[in-house]
mmCIF file of C-alpha atoms in Angstrom:
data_model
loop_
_atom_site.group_PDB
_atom_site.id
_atom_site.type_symbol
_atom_site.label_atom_id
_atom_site.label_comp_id
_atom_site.label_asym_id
_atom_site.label_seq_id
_atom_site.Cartn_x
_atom_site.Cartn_y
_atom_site.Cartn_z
ATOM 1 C CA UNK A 1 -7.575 -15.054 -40.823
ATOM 2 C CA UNK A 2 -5.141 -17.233 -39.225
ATOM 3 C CA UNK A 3 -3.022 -14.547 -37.910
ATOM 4 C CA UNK A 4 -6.842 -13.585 -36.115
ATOM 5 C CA UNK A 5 -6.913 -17.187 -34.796
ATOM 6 C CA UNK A 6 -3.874 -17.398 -33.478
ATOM 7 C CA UNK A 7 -4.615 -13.908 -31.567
ATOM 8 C CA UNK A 8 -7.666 -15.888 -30.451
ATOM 9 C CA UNK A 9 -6.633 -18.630 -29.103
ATOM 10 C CA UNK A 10 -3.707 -16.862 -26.949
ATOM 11 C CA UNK A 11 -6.156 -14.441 -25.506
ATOM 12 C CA UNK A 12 -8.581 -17.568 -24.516
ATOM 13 C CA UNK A 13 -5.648 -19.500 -22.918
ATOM 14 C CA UNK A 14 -5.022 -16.449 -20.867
ATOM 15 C CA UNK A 15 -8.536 -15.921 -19.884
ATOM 16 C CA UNK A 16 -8.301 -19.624 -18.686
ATOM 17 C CA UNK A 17 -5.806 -18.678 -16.321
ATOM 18 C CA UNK A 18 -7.873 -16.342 -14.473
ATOM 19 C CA UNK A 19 -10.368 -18.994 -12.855
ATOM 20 C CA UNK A 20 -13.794 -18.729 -14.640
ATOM 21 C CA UNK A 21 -12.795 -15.585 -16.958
ATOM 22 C CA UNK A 22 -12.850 -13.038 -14.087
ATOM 23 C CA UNK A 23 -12.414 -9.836 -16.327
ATOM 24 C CA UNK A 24 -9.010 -8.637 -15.434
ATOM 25 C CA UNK A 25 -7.985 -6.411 -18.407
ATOM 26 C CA UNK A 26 -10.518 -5.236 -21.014
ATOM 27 C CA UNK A 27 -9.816 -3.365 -24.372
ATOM 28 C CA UNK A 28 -9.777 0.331 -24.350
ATOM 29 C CA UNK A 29 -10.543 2.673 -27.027
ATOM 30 C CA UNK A 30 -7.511 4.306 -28.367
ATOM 31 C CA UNK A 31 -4.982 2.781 -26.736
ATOM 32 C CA UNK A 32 -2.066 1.301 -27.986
ATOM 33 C CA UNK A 33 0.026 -0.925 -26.214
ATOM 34 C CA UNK A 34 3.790 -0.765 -25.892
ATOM 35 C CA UNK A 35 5.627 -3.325 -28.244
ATOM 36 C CA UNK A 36 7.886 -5.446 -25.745
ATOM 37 C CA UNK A 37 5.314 -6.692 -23.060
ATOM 38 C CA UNK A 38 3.468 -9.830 -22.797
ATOM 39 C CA UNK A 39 3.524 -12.290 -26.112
ATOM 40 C CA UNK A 40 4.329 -10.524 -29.348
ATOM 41 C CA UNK A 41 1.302 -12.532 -30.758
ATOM 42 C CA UNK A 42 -0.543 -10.481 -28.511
ATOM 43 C CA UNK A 43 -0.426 -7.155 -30.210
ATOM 44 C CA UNK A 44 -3.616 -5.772 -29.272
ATOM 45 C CA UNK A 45 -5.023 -2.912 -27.217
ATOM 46 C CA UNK A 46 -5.203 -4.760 -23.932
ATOM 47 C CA UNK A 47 -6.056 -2.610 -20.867
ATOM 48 C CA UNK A 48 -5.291 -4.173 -17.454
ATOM 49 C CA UNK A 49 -7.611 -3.369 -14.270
ATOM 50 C CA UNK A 50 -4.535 -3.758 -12.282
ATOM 51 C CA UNK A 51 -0.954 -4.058 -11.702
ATOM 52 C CA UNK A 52 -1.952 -7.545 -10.150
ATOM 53 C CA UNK A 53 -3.795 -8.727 -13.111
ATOM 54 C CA UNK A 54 -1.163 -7.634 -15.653
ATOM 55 C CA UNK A 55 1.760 -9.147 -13.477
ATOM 56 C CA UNK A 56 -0.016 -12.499 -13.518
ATOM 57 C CA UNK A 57 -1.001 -12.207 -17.461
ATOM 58 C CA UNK A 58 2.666 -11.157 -18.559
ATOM 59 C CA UNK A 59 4.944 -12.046 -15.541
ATOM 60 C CA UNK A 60 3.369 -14.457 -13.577
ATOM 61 C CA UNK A 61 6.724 -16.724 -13.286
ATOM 62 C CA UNK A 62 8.578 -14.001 -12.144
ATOM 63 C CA UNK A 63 6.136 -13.215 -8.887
ATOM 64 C CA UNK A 64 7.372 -14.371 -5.406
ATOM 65 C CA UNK A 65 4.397 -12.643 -3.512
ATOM 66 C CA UNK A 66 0.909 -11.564 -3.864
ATOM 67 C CA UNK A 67 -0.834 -9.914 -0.596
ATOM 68 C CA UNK A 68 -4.880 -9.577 -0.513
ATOM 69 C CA UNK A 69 -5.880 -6.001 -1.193
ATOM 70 C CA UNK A 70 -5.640 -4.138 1.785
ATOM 71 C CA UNK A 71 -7.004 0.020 2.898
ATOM 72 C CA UNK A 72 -7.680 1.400 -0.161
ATOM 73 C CA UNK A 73 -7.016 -1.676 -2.265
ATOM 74 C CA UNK A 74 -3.231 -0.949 -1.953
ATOM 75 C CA UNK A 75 -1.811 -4.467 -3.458
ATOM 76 C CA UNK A 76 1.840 -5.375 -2.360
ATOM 77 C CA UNK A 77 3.759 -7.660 -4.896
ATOM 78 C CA UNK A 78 7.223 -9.147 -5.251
ATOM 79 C CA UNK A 79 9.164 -10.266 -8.065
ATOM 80 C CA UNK A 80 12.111 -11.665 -9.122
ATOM 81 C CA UNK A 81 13.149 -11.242 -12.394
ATOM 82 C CA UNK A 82 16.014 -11.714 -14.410
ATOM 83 C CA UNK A 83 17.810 -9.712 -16.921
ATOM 84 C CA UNK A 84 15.645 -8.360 -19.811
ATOM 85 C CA UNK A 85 12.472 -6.349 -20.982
ATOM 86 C CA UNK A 86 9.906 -6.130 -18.213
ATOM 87 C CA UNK A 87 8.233 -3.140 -19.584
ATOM 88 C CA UNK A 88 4.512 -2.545 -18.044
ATOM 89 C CA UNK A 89 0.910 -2.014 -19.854
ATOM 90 C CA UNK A 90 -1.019 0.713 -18.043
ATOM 91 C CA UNK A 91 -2.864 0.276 -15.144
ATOM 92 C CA UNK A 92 -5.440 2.048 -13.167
ATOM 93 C CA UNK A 93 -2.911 2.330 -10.120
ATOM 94 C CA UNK A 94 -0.406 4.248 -8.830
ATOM 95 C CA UNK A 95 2.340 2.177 -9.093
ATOM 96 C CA UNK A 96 5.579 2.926 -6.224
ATOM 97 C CA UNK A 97 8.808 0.320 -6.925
ATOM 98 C CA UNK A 98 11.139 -0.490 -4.180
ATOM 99 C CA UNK A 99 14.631 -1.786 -5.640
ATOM 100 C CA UNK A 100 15.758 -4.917 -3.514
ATOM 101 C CA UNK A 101 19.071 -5.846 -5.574
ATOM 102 C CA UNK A 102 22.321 -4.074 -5.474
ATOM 103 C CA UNK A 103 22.957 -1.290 -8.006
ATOM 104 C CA UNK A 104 20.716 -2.486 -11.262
ATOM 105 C CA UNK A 105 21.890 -0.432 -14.458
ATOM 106 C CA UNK A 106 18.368 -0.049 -16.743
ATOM 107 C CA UNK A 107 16.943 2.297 -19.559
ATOM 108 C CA UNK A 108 13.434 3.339 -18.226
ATOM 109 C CA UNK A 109 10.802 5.715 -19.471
ATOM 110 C CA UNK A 110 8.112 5.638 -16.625
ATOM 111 C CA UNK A 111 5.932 8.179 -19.007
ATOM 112 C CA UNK A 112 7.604 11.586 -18.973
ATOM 113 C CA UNK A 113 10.446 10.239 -21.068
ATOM 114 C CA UNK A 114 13.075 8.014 -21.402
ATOM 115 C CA UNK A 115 16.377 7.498 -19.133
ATOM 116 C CA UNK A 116 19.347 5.654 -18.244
ATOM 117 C CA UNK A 117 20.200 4.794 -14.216
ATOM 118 C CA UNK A 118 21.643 2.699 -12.189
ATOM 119 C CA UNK A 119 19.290 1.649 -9.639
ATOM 120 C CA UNK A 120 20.471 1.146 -6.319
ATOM 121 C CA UNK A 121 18.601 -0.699 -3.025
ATOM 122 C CA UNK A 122 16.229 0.614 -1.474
ATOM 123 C CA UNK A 123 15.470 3.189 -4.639
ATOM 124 C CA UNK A 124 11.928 4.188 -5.671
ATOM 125 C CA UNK A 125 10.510 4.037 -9.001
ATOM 126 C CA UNK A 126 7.024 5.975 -9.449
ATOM 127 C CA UNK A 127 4.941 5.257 -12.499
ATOM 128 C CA UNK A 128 1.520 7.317 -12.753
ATOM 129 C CA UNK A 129 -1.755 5.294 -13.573
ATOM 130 C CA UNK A 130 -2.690 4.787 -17.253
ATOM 131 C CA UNK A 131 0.535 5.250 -18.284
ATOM 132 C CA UNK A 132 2.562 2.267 -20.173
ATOM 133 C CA UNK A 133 6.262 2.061 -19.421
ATOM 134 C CA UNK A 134 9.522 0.667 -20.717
ATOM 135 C CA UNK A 135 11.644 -1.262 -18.695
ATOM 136 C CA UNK A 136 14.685 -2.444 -19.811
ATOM 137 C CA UNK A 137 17.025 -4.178 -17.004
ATOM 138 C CA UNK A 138 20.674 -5.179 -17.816
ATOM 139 C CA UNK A 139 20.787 -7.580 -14.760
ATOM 140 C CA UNK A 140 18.645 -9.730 -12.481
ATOM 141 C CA UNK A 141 16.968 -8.438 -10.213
ATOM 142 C CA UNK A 142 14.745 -8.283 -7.399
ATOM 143 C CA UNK A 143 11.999 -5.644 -6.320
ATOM 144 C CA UNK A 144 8.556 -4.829 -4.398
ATOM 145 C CA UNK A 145 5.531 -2.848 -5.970
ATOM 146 C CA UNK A 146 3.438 -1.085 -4.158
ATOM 147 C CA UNK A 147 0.348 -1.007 -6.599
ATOM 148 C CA UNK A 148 -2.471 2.029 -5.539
ATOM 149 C CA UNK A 149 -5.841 2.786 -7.107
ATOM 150 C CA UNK A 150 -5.747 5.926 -8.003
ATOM 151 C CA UNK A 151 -9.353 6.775 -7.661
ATOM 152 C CA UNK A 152 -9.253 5.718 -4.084
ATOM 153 C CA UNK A 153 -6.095 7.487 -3.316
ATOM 154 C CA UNK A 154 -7.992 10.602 -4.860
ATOM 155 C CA UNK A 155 -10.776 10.434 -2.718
ATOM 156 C CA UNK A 156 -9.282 10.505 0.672
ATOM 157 C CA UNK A 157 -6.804 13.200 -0.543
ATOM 158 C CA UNK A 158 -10.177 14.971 -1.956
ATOM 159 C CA UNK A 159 -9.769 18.934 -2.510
ATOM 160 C CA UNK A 160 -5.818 18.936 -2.004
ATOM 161 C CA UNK A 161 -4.231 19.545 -5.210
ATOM 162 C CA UNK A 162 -3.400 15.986 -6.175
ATOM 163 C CA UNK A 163 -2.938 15.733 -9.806
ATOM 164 C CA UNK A 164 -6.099 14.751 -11.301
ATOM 165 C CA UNK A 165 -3.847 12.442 -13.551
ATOM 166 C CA UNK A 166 -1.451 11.174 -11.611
ATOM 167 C CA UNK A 167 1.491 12.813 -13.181
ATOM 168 C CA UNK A 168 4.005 13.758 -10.906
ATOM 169 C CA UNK A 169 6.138 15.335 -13.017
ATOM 170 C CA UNK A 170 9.543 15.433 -12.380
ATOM 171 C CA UNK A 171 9.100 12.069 -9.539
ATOM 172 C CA UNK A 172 8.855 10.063 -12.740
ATOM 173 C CA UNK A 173 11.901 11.334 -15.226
ATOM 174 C CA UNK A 174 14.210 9.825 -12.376
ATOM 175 C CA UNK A 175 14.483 6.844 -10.110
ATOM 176 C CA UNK A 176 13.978 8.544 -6.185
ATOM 177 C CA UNK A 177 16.645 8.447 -3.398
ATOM 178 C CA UNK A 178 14.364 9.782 -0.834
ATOM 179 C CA UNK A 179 15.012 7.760 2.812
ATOM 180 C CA UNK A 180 11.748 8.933 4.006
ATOM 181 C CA UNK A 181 10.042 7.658 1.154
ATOM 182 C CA UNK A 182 11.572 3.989 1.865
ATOM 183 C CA UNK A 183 11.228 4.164 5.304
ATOM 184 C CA UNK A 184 6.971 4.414 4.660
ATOM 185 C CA UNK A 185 7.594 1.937 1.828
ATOM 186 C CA UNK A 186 9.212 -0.373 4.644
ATOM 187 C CA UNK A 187 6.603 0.320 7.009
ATOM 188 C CA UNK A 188 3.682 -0.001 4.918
ATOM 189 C CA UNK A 189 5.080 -2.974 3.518
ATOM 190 C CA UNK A 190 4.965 -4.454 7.092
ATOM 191 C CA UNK A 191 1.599 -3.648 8.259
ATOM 192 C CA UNK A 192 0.540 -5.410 5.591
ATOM 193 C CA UNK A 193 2.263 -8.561 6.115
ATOM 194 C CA UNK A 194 1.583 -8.661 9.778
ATOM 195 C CA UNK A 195 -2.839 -8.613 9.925
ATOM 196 C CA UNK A 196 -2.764 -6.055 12.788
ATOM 197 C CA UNK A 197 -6.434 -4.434 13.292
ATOM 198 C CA UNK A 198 -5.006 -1.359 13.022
ATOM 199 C CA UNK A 199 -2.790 -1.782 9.737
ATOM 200 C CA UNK A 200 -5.776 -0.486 7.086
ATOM 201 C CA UNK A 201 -5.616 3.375 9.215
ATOM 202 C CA UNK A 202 -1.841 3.147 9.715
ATOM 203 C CA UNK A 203 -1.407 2.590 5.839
ATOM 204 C CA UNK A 204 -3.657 4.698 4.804
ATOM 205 C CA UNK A 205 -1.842 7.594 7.101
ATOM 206 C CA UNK A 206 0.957 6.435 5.446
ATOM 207 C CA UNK A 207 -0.241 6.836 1.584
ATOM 208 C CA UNK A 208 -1.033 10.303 2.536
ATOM 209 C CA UNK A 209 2.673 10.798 3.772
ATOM 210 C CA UNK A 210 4.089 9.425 0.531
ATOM 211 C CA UNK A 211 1.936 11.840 -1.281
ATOM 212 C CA UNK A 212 3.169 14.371 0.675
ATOM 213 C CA UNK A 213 6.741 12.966 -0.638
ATOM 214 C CA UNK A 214 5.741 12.554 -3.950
ATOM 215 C CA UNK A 215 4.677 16.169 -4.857
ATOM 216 C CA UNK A 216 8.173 17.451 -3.396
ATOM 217 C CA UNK A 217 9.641 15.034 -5.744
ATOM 218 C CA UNK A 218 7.230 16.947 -8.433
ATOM 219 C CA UNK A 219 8.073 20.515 -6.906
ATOM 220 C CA UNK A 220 4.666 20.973 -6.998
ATOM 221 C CA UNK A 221 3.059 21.941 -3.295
ATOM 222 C CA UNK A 222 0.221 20.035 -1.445
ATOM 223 C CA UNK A 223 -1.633 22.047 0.857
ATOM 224 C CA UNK A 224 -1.355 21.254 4.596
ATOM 225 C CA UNK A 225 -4.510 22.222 6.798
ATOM 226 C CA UNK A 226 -3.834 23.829 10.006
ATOM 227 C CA UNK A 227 -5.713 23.880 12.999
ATOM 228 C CA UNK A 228 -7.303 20.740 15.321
ATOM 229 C CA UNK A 229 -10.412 19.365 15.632
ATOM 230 C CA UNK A 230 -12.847 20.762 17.706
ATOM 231 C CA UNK A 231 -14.073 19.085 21.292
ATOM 232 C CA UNK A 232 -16.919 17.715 19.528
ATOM 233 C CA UNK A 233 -14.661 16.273 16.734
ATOM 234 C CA UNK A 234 -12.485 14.740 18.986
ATOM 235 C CA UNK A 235 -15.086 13.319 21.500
ATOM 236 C CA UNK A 236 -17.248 11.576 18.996
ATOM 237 C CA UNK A 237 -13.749 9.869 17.113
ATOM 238 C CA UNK A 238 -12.653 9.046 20.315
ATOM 239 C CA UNK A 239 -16.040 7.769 21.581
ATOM 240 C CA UNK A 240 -16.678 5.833 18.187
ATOM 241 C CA UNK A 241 -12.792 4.153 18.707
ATOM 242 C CA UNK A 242 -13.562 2.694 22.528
ATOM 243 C CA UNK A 243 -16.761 1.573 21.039
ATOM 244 C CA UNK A 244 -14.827 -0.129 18.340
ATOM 245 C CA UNK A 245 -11.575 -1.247 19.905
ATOM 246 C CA UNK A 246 -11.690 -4.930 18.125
ATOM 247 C CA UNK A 247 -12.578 -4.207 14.968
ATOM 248 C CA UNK A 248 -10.942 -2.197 12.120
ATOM 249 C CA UNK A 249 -11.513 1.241 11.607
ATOM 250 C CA UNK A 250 -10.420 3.479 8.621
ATOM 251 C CA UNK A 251 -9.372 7.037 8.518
ATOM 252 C CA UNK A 252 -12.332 7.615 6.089
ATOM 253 C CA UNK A 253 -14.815 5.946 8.968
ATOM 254 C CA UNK A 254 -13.217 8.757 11.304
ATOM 255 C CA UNK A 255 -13.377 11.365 8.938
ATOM 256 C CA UNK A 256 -16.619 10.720 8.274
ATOM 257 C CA UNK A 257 -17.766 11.683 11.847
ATOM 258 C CA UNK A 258 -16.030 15.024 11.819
ATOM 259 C CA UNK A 259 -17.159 16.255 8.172
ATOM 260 C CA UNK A 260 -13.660 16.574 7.401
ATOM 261 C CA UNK A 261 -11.443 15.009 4.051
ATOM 262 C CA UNK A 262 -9.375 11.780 5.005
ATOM 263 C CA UNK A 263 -6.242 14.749 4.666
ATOM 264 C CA UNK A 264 -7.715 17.323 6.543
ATOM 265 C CA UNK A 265 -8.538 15.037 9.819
ATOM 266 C CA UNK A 266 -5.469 12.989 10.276
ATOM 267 C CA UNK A 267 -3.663 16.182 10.099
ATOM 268 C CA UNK A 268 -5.889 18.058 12.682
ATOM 269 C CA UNK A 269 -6.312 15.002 14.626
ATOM 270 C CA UNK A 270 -2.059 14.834 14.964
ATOM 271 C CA UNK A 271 -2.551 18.477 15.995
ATOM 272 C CA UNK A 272 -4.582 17.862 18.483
ATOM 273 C CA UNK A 273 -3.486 14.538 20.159
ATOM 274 C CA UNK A 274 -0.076 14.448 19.454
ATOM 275 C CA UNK A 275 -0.431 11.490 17.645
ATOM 276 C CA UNK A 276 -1.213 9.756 14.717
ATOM 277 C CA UNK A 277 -5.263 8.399 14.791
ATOM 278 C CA UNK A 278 -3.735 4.708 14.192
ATOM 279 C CA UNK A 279 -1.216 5.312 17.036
ATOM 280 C CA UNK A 280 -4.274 6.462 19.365
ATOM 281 C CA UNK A 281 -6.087 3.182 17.919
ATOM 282 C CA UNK A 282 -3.241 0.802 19.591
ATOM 283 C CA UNK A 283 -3.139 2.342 22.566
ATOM 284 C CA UNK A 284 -6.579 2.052 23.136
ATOM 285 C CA UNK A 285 -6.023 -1.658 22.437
ATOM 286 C CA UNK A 286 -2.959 -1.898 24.345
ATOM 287 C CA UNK A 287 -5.001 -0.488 27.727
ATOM 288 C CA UNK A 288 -7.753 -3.202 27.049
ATOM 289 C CA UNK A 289 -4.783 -5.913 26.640
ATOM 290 C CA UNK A 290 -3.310 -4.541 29.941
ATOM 291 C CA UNK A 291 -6.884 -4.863 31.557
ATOM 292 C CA UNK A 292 -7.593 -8.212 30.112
ATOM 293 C CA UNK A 293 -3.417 -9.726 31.184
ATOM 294 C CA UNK A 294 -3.709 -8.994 34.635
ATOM 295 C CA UNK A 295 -7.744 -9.542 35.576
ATOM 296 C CA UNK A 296 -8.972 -11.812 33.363
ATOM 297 C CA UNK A 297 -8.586 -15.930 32.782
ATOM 298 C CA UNK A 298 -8.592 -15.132 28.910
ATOM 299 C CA UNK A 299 -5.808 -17.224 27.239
ATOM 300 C CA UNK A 300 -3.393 -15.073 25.401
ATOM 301 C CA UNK A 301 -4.572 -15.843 22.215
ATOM 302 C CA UNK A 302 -8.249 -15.501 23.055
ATOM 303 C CA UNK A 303 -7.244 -11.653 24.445
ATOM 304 C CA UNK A 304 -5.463 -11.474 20.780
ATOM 305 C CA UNK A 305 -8.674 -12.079 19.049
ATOM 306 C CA UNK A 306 -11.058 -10.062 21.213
ATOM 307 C CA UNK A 307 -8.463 -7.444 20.128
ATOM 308 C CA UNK A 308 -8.956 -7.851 16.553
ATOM 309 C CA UNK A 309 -5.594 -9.180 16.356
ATOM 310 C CA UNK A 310 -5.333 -12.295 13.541
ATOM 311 C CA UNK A 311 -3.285 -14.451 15.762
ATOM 312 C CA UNK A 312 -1.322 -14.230 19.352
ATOM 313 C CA UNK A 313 1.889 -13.669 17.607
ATOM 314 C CA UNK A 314 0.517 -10.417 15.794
ATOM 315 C CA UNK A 315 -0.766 -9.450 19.126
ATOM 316 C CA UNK A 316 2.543 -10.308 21.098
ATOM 317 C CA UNK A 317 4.385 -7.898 18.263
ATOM 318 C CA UNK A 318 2.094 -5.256 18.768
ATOM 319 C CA UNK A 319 2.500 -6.028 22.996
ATOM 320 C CA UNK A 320 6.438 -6.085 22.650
ATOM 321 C CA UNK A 321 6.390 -3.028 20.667
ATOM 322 C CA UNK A 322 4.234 -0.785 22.874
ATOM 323 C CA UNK A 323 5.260 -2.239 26.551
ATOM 324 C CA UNK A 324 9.011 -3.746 25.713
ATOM 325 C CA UNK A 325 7.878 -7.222 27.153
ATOM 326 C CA UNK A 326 5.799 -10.161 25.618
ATOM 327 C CA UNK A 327 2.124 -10.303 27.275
ATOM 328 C CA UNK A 328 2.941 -13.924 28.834
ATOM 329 C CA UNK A 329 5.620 -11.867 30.722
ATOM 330 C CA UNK A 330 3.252 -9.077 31.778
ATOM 331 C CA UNK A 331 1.034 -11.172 33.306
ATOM 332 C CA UNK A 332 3.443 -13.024 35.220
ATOM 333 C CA UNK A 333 4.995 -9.844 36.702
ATOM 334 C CA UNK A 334 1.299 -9.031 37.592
ATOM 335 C CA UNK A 335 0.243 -12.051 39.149
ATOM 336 C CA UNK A 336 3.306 -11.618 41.214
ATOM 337 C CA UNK A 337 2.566 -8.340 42.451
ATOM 338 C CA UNK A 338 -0.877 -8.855 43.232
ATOM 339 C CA UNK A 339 0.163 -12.108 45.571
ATOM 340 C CA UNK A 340 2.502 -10.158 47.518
#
């Protein structure tokens, strides 16, 4: 009976820490938890709705950053922890690591059995949903997660071989030097950070690209679609994206319109444009801004918001990147042409 108590009172305290006892992990039926995580009075069979929630439950001083969900309700986290056990519980999400630290030597089992590496920067660590993990790290160290609901993921990848499960085989008996991989990691990681409208399509183009990655890793095959969209396909995205131009728009809102799976448009939209539907989505934004610089009174940061933009520095980013100039600039160089 005391032992009970004592089980008791730990769980309440860390219900307490979640603000009114939102329900962040639950018990689940059969499942037994791994033996180094969280408080060793807390042997029970705790089930986490997130990588968030069981972060903040078992590693909450080790947590540098916490972005909102974003498309899909891909979380972004950083930690820095030091030497030690920082094994996981499972989770409902897809769960991709980014090492920050120089080479890391650790004993890891990420589900498909145990291993010894030494992790270097800019390495990837996949751990499939549901799946509890050991992690064992001989030095400090400091990394990103990149934390995916699977279920989502799975429905705008509908009908193309994903695993059901989320195993991807041999992608999680190893850690993963794969550049591409880190350069979408990188990117992704940025679009969240930075509010642009168009982040939720970009990252959700970019998920599909790392699944892409991921099933090499698994030498299993996804299947590509071939073949564009037809005229109508294109003309009602691309009519539904001018209409639209300051507020966000998802790849599932534009695949909606065509009848198509999230996978199957952006790759037939690509085929067809050239581009990427995110890309087409800034430059639609960029030939407002354009408009809006060199005939308009607008201040720059009321053009930013008509834009969708979260602030005028997001928007002078997005400027700088697409023109090579700041939008203060671009309207100077038009008001001088226009007065000669």
């Amino acid at each position: 009976m005391a032992k009970l108590a004592v089980i008791a009172a730990s769980l309440s305290i860390l219900f307490d820490r979640f603000q009114g006892g939102t329900e962040y992990f639950r018990m689940a039926p059969g499942y037994v938890a791994p033996p180094n995580w969280l408080d060793p009075m807390l042997d029970t069979n705790l089930y986490f709705d997130s990588m968030h929630a069981f972060y903040s439950a078992a590693y909450s001083e080790t947590l540098v950053e916490v972005n909102r969900p974003v498309a899909l309700g891909t979380t972004l986290l950083s930690a820095r922890q030091g030497a030690g056990d920082y094994s996981d519980a499972a989770v409902p999400d897809l769960v991709i690591t980014r090492g920050l630290s120089r080479e890391i030597p650790a004993t890891l089992d990420l589900g498909a059995g145990q291993f010894r590496a030494a992790i270097p920067r800019n390495s990837i660590v996949v751990t499939p949903p549901n799946t509890p993990t050991k992690i064992l790290l001989d030095r400090p160290n400091e990394v990103e997660f990149r934390a995916i609901p699977y279920t989502a993921l799975q429905s705008i990848c509908g009908g193309h071989d994903l695993p059901p499960d989320g195993d991807f085989g041999a992608a999680h008996r190893a850690n993963i030097n794969c550049p591409q991989l880190t350069v979408l990691f990188i990117q992704t990681a940025r679009e969240i950070r930075a509010g642009n409208p168009s982040g939720p399509m970009f990252i959700e183009g970019a998920l599909m690209q790392m699944v892409a990655l991921l099933m090499a890793q698994s030498q299993r095959k996804l299947r590509a679609p071939t073949g564009g969209l037809a005229p109508w396909q294109l003309s009602r995205v691309s009519d539904h994206l001018h209409a639209r131009v300051d507020q966000p728009v998802s790849l599932a809102d534009l695949a909606a319109l065509t009848g198509l799976s999230v996978y199957h448009f952006a790759r037939a939209f690509k085929a067809s444009t050239g581009i990427a539907p995110h890309q087409f989505q800034v430059s639609l934004r960029m030939d407002r801004a354009r408009t809006l610089l060199s005939r308009s009174t607008l201040t720059i940061t009321e053009i930013a918001l008509s834009l969708g933009y979260d602030s005028s520095q997001s928007f002078a980013r997005a400027f700088r990147i697409a023109h090579g100039t700041t939008p203060t600039c671009y309207r100077t160089n038009m008001l001088g042409c226009r007065t000669l």
